[in-house]
Tab-separated table of C-alpha atoms and ligand atoms in Angstrom:
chain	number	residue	atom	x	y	z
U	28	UNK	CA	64.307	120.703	107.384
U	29	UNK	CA	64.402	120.013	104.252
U	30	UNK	CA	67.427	117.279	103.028
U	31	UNK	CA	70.174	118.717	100.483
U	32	UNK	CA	70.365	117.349	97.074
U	33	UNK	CA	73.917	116.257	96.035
U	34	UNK	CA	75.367	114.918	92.901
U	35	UNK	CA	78.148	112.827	92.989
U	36	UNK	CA	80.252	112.779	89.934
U	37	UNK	CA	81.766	109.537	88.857
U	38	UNK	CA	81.503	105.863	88.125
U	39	UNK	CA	83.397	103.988	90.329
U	40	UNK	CA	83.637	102.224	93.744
U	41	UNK	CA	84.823	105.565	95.901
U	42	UNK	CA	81.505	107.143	94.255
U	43	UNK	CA	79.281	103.980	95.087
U	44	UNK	CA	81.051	104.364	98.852
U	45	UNK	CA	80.567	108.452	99.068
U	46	UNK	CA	76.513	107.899	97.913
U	47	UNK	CA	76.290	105.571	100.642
U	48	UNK	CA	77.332	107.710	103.544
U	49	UNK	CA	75.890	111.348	102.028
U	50	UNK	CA	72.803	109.644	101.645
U	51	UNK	CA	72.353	109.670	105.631
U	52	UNK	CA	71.443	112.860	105.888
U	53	UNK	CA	71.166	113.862	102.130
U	54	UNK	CA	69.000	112.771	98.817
U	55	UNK	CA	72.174	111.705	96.001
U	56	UNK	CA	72.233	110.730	92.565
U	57	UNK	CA	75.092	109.873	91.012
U	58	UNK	CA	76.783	111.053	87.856
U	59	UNK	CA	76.813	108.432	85.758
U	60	UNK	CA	77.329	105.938	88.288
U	61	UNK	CA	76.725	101.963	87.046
U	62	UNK	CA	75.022	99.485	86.575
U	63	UNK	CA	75.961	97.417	90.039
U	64	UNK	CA	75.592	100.305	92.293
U	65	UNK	CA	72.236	101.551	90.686
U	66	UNK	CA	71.192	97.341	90.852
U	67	UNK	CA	72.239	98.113	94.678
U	68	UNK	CA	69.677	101.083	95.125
U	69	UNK	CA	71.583	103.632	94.495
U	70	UNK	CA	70.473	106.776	91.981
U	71	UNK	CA	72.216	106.782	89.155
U	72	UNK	CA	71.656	109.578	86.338
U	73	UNK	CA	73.110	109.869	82.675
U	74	UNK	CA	74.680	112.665	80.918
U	75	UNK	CA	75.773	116.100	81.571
U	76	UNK	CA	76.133	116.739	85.600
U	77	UNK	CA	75.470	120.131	84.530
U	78	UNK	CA	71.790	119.070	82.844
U	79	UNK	CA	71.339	117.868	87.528
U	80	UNK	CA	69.557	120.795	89.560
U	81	UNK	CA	71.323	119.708	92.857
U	82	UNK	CA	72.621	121.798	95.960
U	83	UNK	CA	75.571	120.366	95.941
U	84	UNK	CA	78.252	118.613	93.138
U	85	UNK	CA	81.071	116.329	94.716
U	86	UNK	CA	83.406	115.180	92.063
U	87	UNK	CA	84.842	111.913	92.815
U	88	UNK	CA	87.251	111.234	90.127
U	89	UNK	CA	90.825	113.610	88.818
U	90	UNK	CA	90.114	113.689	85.237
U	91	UNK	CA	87.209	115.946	85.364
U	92	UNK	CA	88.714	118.372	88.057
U	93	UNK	CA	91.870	118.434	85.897
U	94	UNK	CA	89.363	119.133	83.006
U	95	UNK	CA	88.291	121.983	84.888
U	96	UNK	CA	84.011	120.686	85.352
U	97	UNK	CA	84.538	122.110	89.156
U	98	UNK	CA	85.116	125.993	87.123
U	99	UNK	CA	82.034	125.454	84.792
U	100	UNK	CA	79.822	124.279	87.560
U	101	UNK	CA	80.680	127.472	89.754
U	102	UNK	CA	80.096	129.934	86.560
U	103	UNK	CA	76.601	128.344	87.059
U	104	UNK	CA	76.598	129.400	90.618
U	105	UNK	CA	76.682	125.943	91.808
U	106	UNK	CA	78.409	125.110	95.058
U	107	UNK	CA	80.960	122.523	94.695
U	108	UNK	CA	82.715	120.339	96.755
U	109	UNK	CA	85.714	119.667	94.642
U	110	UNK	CA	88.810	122.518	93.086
U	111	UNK	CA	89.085	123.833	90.011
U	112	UNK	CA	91.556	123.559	87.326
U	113	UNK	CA	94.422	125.813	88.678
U	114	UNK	CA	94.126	123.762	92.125
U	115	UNK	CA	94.063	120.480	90.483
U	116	UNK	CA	97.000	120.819	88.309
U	117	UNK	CA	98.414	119.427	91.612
U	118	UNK	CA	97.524	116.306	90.321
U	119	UNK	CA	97.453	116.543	86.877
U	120	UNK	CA	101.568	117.463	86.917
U	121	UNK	CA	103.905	116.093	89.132
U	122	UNK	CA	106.246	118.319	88.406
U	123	UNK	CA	104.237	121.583	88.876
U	124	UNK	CA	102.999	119.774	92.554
U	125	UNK	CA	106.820	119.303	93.196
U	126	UNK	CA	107.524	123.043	92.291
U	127	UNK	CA	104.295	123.858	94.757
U	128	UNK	CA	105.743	121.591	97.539
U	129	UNK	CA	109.075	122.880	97.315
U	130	UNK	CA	108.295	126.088	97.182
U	131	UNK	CA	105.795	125.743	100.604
U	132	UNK	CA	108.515	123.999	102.526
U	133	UNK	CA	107.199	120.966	102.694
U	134	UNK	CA	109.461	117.110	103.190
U	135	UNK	CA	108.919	115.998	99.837
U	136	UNK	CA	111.944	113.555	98.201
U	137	UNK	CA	114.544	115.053	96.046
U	138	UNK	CA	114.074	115.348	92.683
U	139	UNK	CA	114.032	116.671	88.823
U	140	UNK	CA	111.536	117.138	86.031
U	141	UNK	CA	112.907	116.707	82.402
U	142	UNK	CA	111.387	116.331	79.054
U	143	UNK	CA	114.631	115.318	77.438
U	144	UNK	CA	116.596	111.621	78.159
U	145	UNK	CA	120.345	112.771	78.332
U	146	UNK	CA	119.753	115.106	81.403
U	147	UNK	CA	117.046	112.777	83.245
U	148	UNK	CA	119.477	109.819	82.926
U	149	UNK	CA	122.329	111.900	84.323
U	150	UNK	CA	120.379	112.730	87.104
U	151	UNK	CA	119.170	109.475	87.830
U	152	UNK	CA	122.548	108.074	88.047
U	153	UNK	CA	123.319	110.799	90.778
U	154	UNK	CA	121.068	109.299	93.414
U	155	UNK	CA	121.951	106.557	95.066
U	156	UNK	CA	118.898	104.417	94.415
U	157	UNK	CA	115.910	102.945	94.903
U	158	UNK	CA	114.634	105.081	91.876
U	159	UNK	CA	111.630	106.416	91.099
U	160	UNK	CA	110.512	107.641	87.406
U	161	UNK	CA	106.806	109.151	87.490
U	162	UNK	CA	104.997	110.140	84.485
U	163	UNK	CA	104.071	114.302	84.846
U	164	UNK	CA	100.712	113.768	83.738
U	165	UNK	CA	97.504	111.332	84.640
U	166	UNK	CA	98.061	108.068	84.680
U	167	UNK	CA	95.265	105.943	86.622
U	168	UNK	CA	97.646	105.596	89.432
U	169	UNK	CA	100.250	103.446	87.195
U	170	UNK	CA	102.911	105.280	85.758
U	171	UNK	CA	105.048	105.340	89.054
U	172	UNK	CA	107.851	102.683	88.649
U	173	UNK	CA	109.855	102.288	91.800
U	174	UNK	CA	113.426	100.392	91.539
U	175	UNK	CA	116.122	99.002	92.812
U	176	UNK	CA	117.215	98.385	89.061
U	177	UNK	CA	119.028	101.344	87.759
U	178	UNK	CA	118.820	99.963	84.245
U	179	UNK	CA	115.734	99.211	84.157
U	180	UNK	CA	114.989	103.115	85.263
U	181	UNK	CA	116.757	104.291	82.671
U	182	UNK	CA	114.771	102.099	80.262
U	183	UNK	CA	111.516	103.370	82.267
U	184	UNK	CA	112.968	106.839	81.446
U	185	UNK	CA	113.436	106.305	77.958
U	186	UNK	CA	109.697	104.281	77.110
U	187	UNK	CA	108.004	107.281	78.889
U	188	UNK	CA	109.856	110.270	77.456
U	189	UNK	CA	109.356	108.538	73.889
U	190	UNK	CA	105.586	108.390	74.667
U	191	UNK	CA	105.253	105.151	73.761
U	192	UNK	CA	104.052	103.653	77.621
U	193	UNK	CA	102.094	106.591	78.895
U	194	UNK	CA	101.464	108.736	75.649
U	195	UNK	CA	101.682	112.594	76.161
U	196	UNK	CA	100.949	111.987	80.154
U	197	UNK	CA	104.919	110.759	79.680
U	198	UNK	CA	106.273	113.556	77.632
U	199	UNK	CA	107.699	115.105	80.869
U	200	UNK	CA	109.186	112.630	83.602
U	201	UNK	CA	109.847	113.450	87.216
U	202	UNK	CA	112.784	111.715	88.306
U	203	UNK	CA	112.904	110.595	92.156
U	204	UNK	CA	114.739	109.965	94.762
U	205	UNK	CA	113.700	106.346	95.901
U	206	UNK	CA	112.233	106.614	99.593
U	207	UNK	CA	112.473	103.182	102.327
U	208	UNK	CA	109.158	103.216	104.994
U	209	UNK	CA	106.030	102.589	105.251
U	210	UNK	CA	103.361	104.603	103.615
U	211	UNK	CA	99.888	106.891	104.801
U	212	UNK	CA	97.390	108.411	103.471
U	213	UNK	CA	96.030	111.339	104.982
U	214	UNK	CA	92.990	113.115	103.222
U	215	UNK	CA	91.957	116.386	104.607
U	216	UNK	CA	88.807	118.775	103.536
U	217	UNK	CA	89.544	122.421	102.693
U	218	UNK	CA	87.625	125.207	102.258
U	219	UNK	CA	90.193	127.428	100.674
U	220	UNK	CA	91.715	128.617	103.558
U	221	UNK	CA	91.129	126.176	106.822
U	222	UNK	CA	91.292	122.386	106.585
U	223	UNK	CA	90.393	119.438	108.668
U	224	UNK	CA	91.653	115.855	108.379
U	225	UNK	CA	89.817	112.773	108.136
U	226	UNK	CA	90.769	109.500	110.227
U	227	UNK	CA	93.964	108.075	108.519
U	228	UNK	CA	94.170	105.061	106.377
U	229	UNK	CA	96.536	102.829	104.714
U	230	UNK	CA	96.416	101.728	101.097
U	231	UNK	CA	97.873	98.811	99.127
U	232	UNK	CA	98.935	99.968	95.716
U	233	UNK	CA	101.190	97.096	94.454
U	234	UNK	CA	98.954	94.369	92.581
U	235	UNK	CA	100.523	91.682	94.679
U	236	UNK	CA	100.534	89.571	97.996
U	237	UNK	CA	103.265	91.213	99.582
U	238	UNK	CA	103.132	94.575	97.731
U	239	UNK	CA	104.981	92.767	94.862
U	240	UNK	CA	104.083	93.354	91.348
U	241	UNK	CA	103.209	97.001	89.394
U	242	UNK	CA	101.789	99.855	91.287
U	243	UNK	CA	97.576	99.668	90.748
U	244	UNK	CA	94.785	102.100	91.764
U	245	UNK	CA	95.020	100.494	94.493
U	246	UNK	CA	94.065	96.633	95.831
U	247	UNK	CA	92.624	97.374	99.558
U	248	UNK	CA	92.998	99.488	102.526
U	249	UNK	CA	91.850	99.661	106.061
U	250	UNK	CA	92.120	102.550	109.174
U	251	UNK	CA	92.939	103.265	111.441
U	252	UNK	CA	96.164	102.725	111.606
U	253	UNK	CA	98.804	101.484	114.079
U	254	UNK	CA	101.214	103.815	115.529
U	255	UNK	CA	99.534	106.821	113.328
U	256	UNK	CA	97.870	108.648	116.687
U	257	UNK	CA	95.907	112.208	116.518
U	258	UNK	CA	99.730	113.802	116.941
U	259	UNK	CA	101.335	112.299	113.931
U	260	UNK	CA	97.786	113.565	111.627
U	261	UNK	CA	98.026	116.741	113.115
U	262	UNK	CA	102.208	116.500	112.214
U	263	UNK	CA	100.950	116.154	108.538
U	264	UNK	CA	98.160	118.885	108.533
U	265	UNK	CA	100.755	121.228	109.865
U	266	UNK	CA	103.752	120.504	107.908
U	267	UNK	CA	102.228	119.533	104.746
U	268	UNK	CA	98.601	120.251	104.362
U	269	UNK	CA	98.520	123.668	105.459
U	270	UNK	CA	101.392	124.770	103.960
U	271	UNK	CA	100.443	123.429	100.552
U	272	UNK	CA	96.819	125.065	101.126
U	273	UNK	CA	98.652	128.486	102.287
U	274	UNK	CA	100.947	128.195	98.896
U	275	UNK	CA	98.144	127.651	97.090
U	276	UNK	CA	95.922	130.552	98.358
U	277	UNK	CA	98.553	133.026	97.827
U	278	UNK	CA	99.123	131.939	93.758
U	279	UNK	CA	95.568	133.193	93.884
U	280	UNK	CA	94.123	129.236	93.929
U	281	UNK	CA	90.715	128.886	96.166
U	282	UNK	CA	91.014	125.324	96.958
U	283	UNK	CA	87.883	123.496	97.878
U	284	UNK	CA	87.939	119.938	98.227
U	285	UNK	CA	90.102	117.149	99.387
U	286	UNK	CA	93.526	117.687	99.643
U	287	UNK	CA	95.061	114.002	99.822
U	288	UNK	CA	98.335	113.543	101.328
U	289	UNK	CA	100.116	110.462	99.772
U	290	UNK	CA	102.879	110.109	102.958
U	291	UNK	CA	106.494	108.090	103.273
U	292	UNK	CA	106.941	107.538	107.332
U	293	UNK	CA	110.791	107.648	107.284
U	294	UNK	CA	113.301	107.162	109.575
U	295	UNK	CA	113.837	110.919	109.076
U	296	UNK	CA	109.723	111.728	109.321
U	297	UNK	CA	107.210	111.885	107.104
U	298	UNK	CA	107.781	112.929	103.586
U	299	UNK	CA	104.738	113.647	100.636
U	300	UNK	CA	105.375	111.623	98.185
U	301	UNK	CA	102.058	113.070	96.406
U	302	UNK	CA	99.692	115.157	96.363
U	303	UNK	CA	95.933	113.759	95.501
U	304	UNK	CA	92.848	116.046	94.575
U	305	UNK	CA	90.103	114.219	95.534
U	306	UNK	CA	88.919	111.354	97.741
U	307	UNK	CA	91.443	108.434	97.434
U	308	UNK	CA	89.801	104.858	96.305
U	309	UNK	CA	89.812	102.262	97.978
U	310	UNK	CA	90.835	104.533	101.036
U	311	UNK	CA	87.162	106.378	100.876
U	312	UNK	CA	85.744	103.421	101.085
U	313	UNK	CA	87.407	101.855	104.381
U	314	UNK	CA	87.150	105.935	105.985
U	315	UNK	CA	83.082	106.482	105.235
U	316	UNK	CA	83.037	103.163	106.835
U	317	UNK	CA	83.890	104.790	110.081
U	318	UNK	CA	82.850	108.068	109.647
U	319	UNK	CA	79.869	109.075	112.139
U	320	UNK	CA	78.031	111.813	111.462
U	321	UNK	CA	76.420	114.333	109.153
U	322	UNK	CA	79.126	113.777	105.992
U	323	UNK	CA	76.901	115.853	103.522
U	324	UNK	CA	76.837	119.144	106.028
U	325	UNK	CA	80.734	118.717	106.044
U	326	UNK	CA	81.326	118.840	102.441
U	327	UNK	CA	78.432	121.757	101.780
U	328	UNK	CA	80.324	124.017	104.424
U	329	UNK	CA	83.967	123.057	102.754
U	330	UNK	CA	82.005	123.899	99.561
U	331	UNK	CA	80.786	127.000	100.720
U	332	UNK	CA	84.471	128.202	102.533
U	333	UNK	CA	82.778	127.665	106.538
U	334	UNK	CA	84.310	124.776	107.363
U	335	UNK	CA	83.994	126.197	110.778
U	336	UNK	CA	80.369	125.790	110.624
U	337	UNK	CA	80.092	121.988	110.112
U	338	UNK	CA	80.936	119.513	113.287
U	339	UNK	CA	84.275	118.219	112.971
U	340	UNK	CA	84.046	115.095	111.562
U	341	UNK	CA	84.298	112.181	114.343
U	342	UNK	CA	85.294	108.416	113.410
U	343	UNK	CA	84.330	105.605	115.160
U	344	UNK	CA	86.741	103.258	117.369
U	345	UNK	CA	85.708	100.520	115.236
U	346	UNK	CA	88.391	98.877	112.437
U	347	UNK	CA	87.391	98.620	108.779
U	348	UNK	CA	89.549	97.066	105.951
U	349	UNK	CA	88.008	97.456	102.210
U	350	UNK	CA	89.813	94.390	99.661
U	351	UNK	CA	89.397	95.276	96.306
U	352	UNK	CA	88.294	92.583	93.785
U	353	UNK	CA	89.818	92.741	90.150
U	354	UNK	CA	89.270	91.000	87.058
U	355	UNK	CA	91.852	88.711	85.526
U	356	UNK	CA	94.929	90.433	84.056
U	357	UNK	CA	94.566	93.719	86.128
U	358	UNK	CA	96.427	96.076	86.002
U	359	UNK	CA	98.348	95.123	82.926
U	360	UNK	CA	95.759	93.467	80.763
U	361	UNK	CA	92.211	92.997	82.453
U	362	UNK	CA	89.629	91.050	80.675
U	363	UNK	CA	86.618	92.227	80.808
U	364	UNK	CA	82.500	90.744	80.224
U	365	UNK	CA	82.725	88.468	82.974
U	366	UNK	CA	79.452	87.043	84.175
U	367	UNK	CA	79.277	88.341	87.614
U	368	UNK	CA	76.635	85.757	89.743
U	369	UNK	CA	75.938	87.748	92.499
U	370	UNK	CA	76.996	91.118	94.461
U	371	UNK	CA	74.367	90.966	97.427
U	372	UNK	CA	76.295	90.552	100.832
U	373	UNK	CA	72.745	92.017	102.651
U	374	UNK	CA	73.164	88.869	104.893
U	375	UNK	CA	76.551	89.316	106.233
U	376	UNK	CA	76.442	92.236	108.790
U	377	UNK	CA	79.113	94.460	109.128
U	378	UNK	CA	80.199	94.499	105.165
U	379	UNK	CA	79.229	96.182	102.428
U	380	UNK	CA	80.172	96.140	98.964
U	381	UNK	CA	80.460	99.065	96.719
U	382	UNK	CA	80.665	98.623	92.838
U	383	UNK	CA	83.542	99.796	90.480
U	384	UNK	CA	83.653	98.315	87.291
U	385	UNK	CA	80.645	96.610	86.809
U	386	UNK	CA	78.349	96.944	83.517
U	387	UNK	CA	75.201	95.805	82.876
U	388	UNK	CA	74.699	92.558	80.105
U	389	UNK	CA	71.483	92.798	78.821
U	390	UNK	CA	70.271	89.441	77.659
U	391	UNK	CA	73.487	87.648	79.172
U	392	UNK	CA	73.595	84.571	81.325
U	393	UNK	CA	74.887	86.640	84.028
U	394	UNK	CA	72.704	85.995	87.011
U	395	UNK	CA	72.399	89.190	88.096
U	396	UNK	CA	72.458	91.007	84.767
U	397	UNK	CA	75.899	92.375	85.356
U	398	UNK	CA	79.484	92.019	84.317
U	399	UNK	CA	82.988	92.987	84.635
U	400	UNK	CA	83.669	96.295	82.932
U	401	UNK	CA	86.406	97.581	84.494
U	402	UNK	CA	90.268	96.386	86.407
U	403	UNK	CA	88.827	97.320	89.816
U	404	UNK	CA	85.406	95.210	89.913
U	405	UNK	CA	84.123	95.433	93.522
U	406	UNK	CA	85.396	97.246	96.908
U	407	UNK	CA	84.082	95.152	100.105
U	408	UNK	CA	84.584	96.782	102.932
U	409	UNK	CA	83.774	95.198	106.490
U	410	UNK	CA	84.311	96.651	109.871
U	411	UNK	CA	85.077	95.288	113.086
U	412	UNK	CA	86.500	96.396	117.211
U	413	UNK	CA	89.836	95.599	115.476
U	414	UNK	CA	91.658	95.544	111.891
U	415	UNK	CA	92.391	91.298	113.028
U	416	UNK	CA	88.542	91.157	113.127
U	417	UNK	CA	87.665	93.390	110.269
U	418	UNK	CA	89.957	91.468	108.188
U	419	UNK	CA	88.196	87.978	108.764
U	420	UNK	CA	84.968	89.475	108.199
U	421	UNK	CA	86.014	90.772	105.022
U	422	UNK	CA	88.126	87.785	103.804
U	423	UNK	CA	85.289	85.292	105.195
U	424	UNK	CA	82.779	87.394	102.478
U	425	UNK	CA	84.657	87.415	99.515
U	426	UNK	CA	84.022	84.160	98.192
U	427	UNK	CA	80.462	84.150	97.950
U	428	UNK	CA	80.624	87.094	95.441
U	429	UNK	CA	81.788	85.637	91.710
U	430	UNK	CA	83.121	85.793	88.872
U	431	UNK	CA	85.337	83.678	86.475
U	432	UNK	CA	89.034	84.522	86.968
U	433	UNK	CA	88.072	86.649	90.078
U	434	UNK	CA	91.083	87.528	92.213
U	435	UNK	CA	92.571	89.798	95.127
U	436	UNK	CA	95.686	90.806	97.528
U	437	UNK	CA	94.916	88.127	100.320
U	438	UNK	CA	97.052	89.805	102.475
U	439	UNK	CA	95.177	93.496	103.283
U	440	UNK	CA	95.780	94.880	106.629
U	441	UNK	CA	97.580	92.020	107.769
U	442	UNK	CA	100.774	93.331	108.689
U	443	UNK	CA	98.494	95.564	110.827
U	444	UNK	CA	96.766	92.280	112.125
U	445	UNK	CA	100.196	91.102	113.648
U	446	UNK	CA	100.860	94.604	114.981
U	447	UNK	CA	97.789	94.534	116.742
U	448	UNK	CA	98.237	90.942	118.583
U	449	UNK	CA	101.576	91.838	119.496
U	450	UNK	CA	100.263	94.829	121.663
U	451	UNK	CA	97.446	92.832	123.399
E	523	AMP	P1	102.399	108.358	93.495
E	523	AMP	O1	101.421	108.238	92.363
E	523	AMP	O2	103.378	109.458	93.358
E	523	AMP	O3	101.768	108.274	94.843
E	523	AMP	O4	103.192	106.991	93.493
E	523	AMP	C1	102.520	105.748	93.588
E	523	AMP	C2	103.217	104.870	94.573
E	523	AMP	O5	104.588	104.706	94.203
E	523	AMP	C3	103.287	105.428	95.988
E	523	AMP	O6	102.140	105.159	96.719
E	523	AMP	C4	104.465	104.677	96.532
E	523	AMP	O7	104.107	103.356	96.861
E	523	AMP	C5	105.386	104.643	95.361
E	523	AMP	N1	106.303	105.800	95.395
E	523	AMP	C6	106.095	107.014	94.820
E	523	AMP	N2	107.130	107.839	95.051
E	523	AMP	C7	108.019	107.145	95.783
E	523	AMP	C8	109.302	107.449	96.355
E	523	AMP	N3	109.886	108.629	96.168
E	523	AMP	N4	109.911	106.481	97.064
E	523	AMP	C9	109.349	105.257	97.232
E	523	AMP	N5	108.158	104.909	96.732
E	523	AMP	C10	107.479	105.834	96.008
E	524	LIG	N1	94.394	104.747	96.410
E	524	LIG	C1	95.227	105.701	95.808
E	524	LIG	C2	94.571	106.793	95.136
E	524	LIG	O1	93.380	106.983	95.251
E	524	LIG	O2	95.266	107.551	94.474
């Protein structure tokens, strides 16, 4: 038989991870990719995705769904693994996602949109805090401010509405009620009508040890995760996935794709606190870790509306945590043109690395030719019989890759760690 040819869209380290496991049972380019991933072997092609005669197109990042490239790829007749512009407004407004979620039934915190200050502030000094002020629009994953601080959300309130922090992405503001747990992501593929979830995962978004510090992309995540059984998944497919797919359908929206449940686990269930479009990131990279199977037949038949045709897709037992190196000053203020000496972790089995923001430095010192070009520099992602084990692998490997300034959350998955030794 001969192998599908996919094209993943995107440049960053959920792309890198995606090529990696689609090119099992697939031949991939990527879309533009980068420089550290195509160092690493993988395909990487310039310019228009459209100018790529592939089988398949999975888009990796929001932006270009929101921008509709899923809708100009199927007026080509392409099949796409990804949804188009009316299903990923989801992401690309809050406040229409809230309207959809509402509107499906589904556990979701309270909450009002405004594009005006005098109304958001009174209605921020109705709830009885933490609060929560989210820009409408796209913001890379950083303009959610969570407080205990009720001054400083009405100052949060006023610097977004003005457009001054986020620009127009801030022009409307969805004001939150503030929500105490702990958090899950649950990404599921869809094929308009049917959907299947993958294995769950946890991800770190606060820049700090000890989720202190502003809200990133994201700084590491691992799966599974403890206390989160088959039950509790198929809890969130059923009361949120579905219903948000079903809602969707019936405003005339064929959603193909991911579908990726950002979850609070309350003391009163589990509540969406957002709804994702794509793959998460660093979350892909920690699931395709575990995945085992035929990933590329999976997205072609959610592409094509079978889902029911592909094999379910089955996880292994094993542990994997992903830690996400950044460059100095991420997220505020990251420097960038760092010399990185080396991203080749062939020798350590069990962990891989996947590339983010890494460019190349022709005629640099760099060793390897490459340097920091973006917040998020590398994912590395090991695996492991448990998350304790995973971690040290992981952990144990991150010092041998380099850079000046080079940092990261030393603390991924080990909450999960502790969990885990208390139940042996
Ligand atoms: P979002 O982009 O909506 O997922 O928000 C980013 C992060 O902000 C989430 O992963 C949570 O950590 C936090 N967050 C968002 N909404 C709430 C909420 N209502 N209550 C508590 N934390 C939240
Ligand atoms: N890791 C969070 C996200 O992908 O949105």
């Amino acid at each position: 038989m001969t192998k599908l040819k996919i094209c993943v869209i995107g440049a960053g380290g959920r792309e890198h991870a995606l090529a990696v496991a689609l090119s099992r049972t697939a031949d991939v380019v990527v879309c533009p990719g980068n420089p550290g991933m195509a160092a690493m072997g993988v395909k990487c092609v310039q310019g228009s995705p459209q100018a790529v005669e592939a089988d398949l197109y999975v888009i990796g990042p929001e932006a270009p769904l929101v921008a509709g490239l899923a809708d100009r790829l199927r007026h080509d007749g392409r099949l796409v693994f990804g949804p188009g512009a009316d299903g990923a407004r989801l992401e690309g407004s809050k406040a229409w996602m809230k309207q959809v979620l509402a509107d499906a039934g589904v556990p979701t915190p309270g909450y009002g949109a405004f594009d005006a200050l005098g109304p958001a502030v009174e209605f921020l000094r109705s709830l009885p805090g933490p609060w929560v002020v989210k820009t409408d629009g796209l913001a890379a994953g950083k303009g959610v401010l969570v407080t205990h601080d009720r001054d400083e959300a009405e100052a949060d309130v006023a610097a977004k509405l003005s457009g001054h922090a986020f620009g127009e992405a801030g022009r409307t503001v969805v004001v939150e009620e503030g929500l105490i747990g702990s958090e899950l992501s649950v990404m599921a593929l869809c094929d308009g009508t049917s959907a299947v979830a993958l294995a769950p995962a946890r991800d770190h978004k606060r820049a700090f040890d000890g989720g202190t510090g502003p809200n990133t992309g994201g700084m590491g995540a691992y799966s599974p995760v403890s206390g989160v059984g088959d039950e509790l998944v198929a809890r969130v497919m059923a009361d949120a996935v579905l219903p948000t797919l079903q809602s969707l359908s019936a405003r005339g929206v064929d959603y193909r794709g991911v579908l990726y449940a950002g979850v609070m686990l309350t003391e009163h269930g589990a509540k969406v606190l957002e709804f994702n479009v794509r793959f998460g990131d660093p979350e892909t990279q920690a699931v395709m870790a575990r995945w085992d199977g035929d990933v590329a037949a999976a997205l072609a038949a959610a592409a094509a509306g079978r889902l029911d045709e592909a094999a379910p897709p089955v996880f292994r037992p094993d542990a994997s945590v992903c830690v996400v190196m950044a460059a100095p000053g991420y997220p505020t203020d990251p420097q960038l043109g760092g010399a990185i000496e080396r991203i080749d972790v062939s020798k350590l089995r069990g962990v891989q690395v996947h590339c983010a923001g890494v460019g190349a430095a022709p005629g640099s010192d760099a060793p390897s030719g490459l340097v920091t070009a973006g917040g998020r520099v590398l994912g590395v992602t090991a695996t492991g019989p448990s998350i304790g084990e995973a971690r040290q692998a992981v952990y144990r490997a991150l010092p041998s890759l380099h850079w000046p300034g080079a940092w990261w959350r030393s603390d991924i998955g080990e909450s999960e760690a502790r969990e885990e030794r208390k139940s042996l």
